[in-house]
Coordinates of C-alpha atoms in Angstrom, one line a residue:
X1 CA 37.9 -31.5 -43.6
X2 CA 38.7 -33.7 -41.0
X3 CA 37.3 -37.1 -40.4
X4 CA 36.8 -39.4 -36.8
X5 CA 35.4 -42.5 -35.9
X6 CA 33.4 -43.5 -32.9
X7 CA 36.7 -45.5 -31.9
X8 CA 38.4 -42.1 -31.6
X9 CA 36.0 -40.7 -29.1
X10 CA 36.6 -41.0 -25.3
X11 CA 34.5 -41.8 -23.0
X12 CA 34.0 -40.8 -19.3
X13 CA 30.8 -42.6 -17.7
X14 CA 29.3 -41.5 -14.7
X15 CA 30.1 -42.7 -11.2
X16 CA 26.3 -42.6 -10.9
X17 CA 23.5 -42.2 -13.1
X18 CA 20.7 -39.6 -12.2
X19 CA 18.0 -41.2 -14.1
X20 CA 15.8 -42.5 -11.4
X21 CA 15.4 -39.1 -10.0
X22 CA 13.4 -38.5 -12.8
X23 CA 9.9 -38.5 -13.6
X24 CA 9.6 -39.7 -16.9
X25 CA 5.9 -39.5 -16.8
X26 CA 5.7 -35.3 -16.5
X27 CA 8.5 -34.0 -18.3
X28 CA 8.9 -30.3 -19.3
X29 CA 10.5 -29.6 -22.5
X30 CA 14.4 -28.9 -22.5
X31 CA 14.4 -28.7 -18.7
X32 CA 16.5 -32.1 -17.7
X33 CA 19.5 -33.3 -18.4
X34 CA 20.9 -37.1 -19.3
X35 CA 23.9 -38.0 -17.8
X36 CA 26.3 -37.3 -20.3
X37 CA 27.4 -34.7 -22.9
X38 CA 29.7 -33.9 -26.0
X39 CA 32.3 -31.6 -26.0
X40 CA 34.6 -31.0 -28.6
X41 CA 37.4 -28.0 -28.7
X42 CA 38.9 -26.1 -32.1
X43 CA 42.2 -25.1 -31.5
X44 CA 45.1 -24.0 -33.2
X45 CA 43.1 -24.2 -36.7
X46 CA 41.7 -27.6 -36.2
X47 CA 39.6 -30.0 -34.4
X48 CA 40.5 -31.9 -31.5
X49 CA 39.0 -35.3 -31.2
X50 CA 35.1 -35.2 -29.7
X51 CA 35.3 -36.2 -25.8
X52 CA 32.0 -37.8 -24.2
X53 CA 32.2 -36.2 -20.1
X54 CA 29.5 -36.0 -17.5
X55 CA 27.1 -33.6 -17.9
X56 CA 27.9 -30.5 -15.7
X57 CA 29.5 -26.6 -16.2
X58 CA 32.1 -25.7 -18.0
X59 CA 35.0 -23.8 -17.2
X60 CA 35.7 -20.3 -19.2
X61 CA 37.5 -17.5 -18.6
X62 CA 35.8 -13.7 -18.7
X63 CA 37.3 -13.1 -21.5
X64 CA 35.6 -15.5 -24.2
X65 CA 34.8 -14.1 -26.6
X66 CA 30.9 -15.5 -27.0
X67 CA 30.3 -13.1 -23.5
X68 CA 31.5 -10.0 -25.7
X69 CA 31.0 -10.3 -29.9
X70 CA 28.2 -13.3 -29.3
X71 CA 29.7 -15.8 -31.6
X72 CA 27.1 -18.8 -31.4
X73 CA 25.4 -21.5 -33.4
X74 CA 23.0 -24.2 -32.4
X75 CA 20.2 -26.2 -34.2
X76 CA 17.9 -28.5 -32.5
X77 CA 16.9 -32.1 -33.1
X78 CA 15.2 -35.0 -31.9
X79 CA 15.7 -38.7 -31.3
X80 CA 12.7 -41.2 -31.2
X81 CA 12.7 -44.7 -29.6
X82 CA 9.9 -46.9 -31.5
X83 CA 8.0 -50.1 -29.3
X84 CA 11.1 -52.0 -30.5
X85 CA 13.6 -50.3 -28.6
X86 CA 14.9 -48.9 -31.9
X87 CA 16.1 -45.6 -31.9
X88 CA 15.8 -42.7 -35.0
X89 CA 16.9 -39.5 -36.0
X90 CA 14.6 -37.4 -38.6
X91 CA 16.9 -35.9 -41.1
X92 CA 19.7 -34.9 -38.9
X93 CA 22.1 -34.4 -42.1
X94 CA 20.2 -31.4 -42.8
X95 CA 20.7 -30.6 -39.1
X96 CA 24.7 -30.7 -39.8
X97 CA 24.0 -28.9 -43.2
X98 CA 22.2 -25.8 -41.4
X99 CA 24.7 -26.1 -38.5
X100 CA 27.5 -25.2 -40.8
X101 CA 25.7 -22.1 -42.9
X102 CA 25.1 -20.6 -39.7
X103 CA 29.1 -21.4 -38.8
X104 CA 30.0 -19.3 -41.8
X105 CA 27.8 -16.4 -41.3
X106 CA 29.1 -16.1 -37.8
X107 CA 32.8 -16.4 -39.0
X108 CA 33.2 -19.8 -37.1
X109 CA 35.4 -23.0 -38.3
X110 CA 32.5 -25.4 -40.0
X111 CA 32.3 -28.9 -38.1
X112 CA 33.4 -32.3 -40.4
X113 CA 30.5 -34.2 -40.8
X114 CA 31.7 -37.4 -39.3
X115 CA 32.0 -35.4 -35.9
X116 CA 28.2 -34.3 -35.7
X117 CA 27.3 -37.9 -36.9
X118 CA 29.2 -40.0 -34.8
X119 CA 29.4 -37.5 -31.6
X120 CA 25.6 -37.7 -31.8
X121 CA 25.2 -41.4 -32.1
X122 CA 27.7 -42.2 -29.5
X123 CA 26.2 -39.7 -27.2
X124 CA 22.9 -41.5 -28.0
X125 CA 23.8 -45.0 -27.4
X126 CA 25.2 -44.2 -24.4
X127 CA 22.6 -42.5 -22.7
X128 CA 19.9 -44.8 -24.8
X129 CA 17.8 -45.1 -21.4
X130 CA 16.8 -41.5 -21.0
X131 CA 15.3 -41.5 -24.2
X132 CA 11.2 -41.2 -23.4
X133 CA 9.1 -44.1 -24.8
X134 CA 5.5 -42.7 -24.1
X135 CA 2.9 -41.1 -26.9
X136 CA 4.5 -37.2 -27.9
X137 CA 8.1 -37.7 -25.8
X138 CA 11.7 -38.0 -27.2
X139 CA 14.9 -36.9 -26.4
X140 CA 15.8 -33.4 -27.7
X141 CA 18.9 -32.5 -28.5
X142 CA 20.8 -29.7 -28.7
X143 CA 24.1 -29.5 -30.6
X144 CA 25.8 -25.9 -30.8
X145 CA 29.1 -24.0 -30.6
X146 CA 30.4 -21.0 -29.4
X147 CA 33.9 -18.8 -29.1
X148 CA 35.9 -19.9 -26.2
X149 CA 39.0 -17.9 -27.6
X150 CA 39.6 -14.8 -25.6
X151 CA 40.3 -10.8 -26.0
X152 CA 38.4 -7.8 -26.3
X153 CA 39.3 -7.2 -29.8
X154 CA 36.6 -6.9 -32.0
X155 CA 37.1 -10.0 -34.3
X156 CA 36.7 -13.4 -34.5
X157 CA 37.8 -16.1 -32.0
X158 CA 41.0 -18.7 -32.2
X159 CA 39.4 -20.8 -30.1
X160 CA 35.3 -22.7 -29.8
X161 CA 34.1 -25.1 -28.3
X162 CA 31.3 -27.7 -30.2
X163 CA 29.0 -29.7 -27.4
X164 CA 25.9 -31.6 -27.8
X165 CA 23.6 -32.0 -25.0
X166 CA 20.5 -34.1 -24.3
X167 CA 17.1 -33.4 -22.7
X168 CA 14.4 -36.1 -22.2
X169 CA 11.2 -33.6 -23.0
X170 CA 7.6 -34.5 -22.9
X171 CA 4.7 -33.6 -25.2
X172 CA 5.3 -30.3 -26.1
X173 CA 1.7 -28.4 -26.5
X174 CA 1.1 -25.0 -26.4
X175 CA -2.9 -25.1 -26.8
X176 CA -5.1 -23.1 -28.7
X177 CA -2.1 -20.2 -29.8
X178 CA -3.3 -16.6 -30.6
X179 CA -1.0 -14.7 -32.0
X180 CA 0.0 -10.8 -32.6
X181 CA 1.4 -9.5 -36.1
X182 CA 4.0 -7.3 -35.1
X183 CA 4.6 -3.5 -37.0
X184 CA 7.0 -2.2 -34.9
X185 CA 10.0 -4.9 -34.0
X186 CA 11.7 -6.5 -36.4
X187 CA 13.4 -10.0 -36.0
X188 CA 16.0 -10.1 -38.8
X189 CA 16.7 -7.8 -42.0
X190 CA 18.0 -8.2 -45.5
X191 CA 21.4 -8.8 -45.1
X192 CA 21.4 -9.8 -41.6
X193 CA 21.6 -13.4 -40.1
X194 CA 18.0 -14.2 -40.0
X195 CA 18.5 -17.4 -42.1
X196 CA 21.4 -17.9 -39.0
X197 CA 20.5 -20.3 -36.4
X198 CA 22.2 -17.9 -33.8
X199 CA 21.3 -16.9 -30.1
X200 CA 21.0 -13.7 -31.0
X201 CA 18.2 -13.6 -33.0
X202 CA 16.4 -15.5 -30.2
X203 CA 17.6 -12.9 -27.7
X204 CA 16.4 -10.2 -30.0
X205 CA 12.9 -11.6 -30.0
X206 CA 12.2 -11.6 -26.0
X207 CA 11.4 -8.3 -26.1
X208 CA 8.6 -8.1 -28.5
X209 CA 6.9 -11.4 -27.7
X210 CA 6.4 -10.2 -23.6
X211 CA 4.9 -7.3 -25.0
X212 CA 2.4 -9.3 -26.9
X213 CA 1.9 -11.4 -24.0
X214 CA 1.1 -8.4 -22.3
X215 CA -1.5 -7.5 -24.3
X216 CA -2.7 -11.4 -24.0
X217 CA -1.2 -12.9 -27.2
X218 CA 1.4 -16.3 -26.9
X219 CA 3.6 -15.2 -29.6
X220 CA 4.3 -12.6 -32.7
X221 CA 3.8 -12.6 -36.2
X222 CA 7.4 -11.2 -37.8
X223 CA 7.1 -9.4 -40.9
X224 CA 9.4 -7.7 -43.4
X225 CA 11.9 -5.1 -41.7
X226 CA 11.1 -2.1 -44.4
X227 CA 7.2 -1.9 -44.7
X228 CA 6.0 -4.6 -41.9
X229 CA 4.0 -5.5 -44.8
X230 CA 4.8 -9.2 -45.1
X231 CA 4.1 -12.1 -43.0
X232 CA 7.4 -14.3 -42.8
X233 CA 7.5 -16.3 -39.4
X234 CA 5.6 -17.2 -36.6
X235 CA 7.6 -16.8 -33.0
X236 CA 10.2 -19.0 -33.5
X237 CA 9.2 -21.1 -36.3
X238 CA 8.1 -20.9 -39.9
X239 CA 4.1 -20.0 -40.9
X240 CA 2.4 -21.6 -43.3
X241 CA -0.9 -19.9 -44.4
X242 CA -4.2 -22.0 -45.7
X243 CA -6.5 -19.9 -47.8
X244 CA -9.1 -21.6 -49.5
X245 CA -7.7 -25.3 -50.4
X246 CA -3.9 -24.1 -51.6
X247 CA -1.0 -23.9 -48.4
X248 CA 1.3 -20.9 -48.7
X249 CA 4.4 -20.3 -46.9
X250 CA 7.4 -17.2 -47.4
X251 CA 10.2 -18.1 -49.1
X252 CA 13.9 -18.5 -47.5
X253 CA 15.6 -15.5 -47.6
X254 CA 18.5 -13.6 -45.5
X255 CA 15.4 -13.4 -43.1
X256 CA 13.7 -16.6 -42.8
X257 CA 15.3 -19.8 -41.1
X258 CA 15.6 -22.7 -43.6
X259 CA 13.6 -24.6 -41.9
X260 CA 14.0 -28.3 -41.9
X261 CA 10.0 -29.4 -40.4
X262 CA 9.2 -26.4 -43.4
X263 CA 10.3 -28.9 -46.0
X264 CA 9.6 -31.6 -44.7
X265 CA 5.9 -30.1 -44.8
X266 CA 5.8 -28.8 -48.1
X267 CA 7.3 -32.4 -49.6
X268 CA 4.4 -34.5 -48.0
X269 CA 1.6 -31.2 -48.7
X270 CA 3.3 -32.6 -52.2
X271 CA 2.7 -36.4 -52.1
X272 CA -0.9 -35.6 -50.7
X273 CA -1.8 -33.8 -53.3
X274 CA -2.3 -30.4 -51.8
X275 CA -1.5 -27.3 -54.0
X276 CA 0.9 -25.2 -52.3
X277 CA 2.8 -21.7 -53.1
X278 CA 6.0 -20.8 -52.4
X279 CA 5.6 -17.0 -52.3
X280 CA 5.5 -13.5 -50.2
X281 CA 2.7 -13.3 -47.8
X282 CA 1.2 -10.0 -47.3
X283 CA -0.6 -9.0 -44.0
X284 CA -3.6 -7.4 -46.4
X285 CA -4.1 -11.0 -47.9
X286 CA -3.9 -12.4 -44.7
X287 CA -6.4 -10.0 -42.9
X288 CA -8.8 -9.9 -46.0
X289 CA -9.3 -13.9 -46.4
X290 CA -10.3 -13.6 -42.6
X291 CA -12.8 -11.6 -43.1
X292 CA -14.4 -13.4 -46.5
X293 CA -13.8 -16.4 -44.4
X294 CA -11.4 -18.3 -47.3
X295 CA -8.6 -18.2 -44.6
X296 CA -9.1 -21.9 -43.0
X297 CA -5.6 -22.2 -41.0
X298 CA -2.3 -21.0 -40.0
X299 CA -0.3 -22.6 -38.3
X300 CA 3.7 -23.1 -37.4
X301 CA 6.1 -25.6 -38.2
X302 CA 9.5 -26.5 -36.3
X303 CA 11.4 -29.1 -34.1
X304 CA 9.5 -28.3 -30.7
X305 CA 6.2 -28.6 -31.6
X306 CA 5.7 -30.3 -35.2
X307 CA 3.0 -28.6 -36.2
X308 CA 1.5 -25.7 -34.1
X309 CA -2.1 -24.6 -35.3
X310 CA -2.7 -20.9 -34.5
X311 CA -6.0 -20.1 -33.3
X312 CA -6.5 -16.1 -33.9
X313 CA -4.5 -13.4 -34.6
X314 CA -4.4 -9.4 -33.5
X315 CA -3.6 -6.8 -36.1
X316 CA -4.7 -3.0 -35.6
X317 CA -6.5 -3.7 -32.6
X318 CA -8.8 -6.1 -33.8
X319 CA -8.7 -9.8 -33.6
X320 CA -9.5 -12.1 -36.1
X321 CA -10.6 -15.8 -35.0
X322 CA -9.6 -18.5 -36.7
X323 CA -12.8 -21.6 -36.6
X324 CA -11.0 -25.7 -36.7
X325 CA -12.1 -27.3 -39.9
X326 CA -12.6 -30.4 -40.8
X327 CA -9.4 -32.5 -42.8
X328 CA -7.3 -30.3 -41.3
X329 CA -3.8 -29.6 -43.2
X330 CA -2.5 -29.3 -40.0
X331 CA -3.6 -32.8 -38.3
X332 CA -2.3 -34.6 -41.2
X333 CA 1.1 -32.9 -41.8
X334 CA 1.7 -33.6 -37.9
X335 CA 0.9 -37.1 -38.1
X336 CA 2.1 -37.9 -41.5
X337 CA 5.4 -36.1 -39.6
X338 CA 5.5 -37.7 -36.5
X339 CA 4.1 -41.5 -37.7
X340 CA 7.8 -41.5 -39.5
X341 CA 9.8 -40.0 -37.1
X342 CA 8.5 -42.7 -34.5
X343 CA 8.9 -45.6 -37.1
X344 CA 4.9 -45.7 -37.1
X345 CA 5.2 -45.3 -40.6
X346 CA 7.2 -46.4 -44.1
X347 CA 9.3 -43.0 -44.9
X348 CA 9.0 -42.9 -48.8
X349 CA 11.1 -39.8 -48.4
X350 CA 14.6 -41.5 -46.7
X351 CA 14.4 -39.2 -43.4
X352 CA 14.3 -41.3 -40.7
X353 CA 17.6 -42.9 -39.9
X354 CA 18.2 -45.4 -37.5
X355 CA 21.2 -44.7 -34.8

């Protein structure tokens, strides 16, 4: 594969920086933009060297082929600046390892390693001062790629484009969630690209979730595609189930998104101690230890929020409530999380890595 170095990235600054337009004190997640962005083309069977440009639009003609077949990958990440100025990405090798299973599945060229690392860091040095300082902010970021070859023939693309773009986001808390376990929908199948991080599967989703909304719900409960008999994620992010004292969580499957704030879960659930099982959830078990009350928490796990506790669910028409409890698993995952990713913390497990 092909290799760079930051040397071989260009560089086009802004005439003038949009930062003080900002209000840094009430940011909404992923809704503005830094001043700069990656952009990288694949052409001809290879990679062309990573250019850093103004943020703006692109140019592409109607015939790309991501408006037609939908070839496209992304992942998201997060950069933390500590009271030192200092900044840190958590585990963003296994950002560029997901980035490129998805690539394959899609049929789309995998991207060197050396371009992810070094696009990203450049990107971040550059635009260091959008990066939030305040309790619960950091900069999101959201590397992905699509097919910027054209023609309506069914088939892959000659041509993508790789770009990396940066959004300063705020606390992200969705409150008390209830949630809705779906029987109808499906959000991936055996086979499929479930495991994909591909805007499809999001698209897919939409649907379902305003219907559950409707019905006054936040978000849906996905299970299995066959039966609907087995819980597997949670909206957009992976469950993890607390019954008695032992955490559960679905395995990783065609389905279920390998999820990288999953792991990093079940590794400290690990050095804490806490018994946990790697194993198919069904809705029956789920619903049953509601009623005895040996269901403590649920809760979901991803980039956005960390750690999302889940409140209630609705199954059948009848909701089932879900009372806080003291030593949550949930409170300490997120701040055992979070106190590494903002260099609160030593990181006995070698995530954090400083840009």
């Amino acid at each position: 594969m092909e290799s760079i170095t930051k040397n071989a990235i260009s560089i086009e600054k802004v005439q003038s920086s949009k930062i003080a337009l900002v209000d840094f004190d009430n940011l909404a997640f992923g809704s503005v933009f830094s001043d700069h962005m990656l952009v990288c083309d694949y052409r001809n069977g290879a990679w062309e060297n990573p250019k850093i440009v103004p943020y703006g639009p692109i140019s592409l003609a109607p015939a790309a082929k991501i408006f037609h077949y939908g070839q496209s990958i992304f992942e998201g990440m997060k950069a933390y600046k500590d009271d030192t100025d200092s900044i840190f990405l958590f585990r963003p090798k296994d950002n560029h390892k997901r980035f490129n299973i998805s690539a394959s599945r899609m049929s789309m060229p995998e991207l060197p390693e050396e371009y992810f690392m070094e696009g990203l860091k450049t990107l971040l040095e550059l635009d260091k001062a959008w990066i939030p300082q305040s309790e619960g902010s950091a900069m999101y970021i959201r590397p992905f790629m699509f097919a910027s070859g054209e023609g309506f023939h069914a088939s892959p693309a000659d041509a993508y484009k790789f770009m990396i773009c940066l959004a300063p986001s705020g606390p992200y808390f969705a409150g008390k969630v209830k949630v809705l376990i779906e029987e109808k929908y499906s959000r991936s199948a055996n086979g499929g690209v479930g495991y994909a991080k591909t805007g499809g599967n999001y698209a897919g989703q939409f649907h379902p979730t305003q219907l559950a909304k409707s019905k006054g719900y936040h978000q849906v409960i996905w299970t299995d595609d066959h039966k609907h008999e087995n819980i597997e994620e949670a909206g957009a992010m992976n469950i993890f189930v607390r019954i008695g004292d032992t955490l559960i969580t679905g395995p990783t499957s065609d389905r279920i998104l390998d999820g990288i704030t999953r792991k990093s879960v079940l590794e400290v659930a690990e050095s804490e101690g806490i018994k946990t099982e790697v194993r198919t959830i069904t809705v029956t078990e789920v619903v049953a230890a509601a009623k005895d009350g040996s269901l403590k928490e649920m809760f979901g796990a991803g980039t956005a929020a960390v750690i999302s506790p889940i409140a209630g669910f609705g199954y059948r028409d009848t909701d089932y409530e879900l009372q806080e409890v003291e030593n949550s698993y949930a409170a300490l995952f997120k701040k055992r999380i979070t106190d590494i990713q903002y260099n609160r913390a030593k990181d006995p497990f070698g995530w954090r890595v400083e840009v």
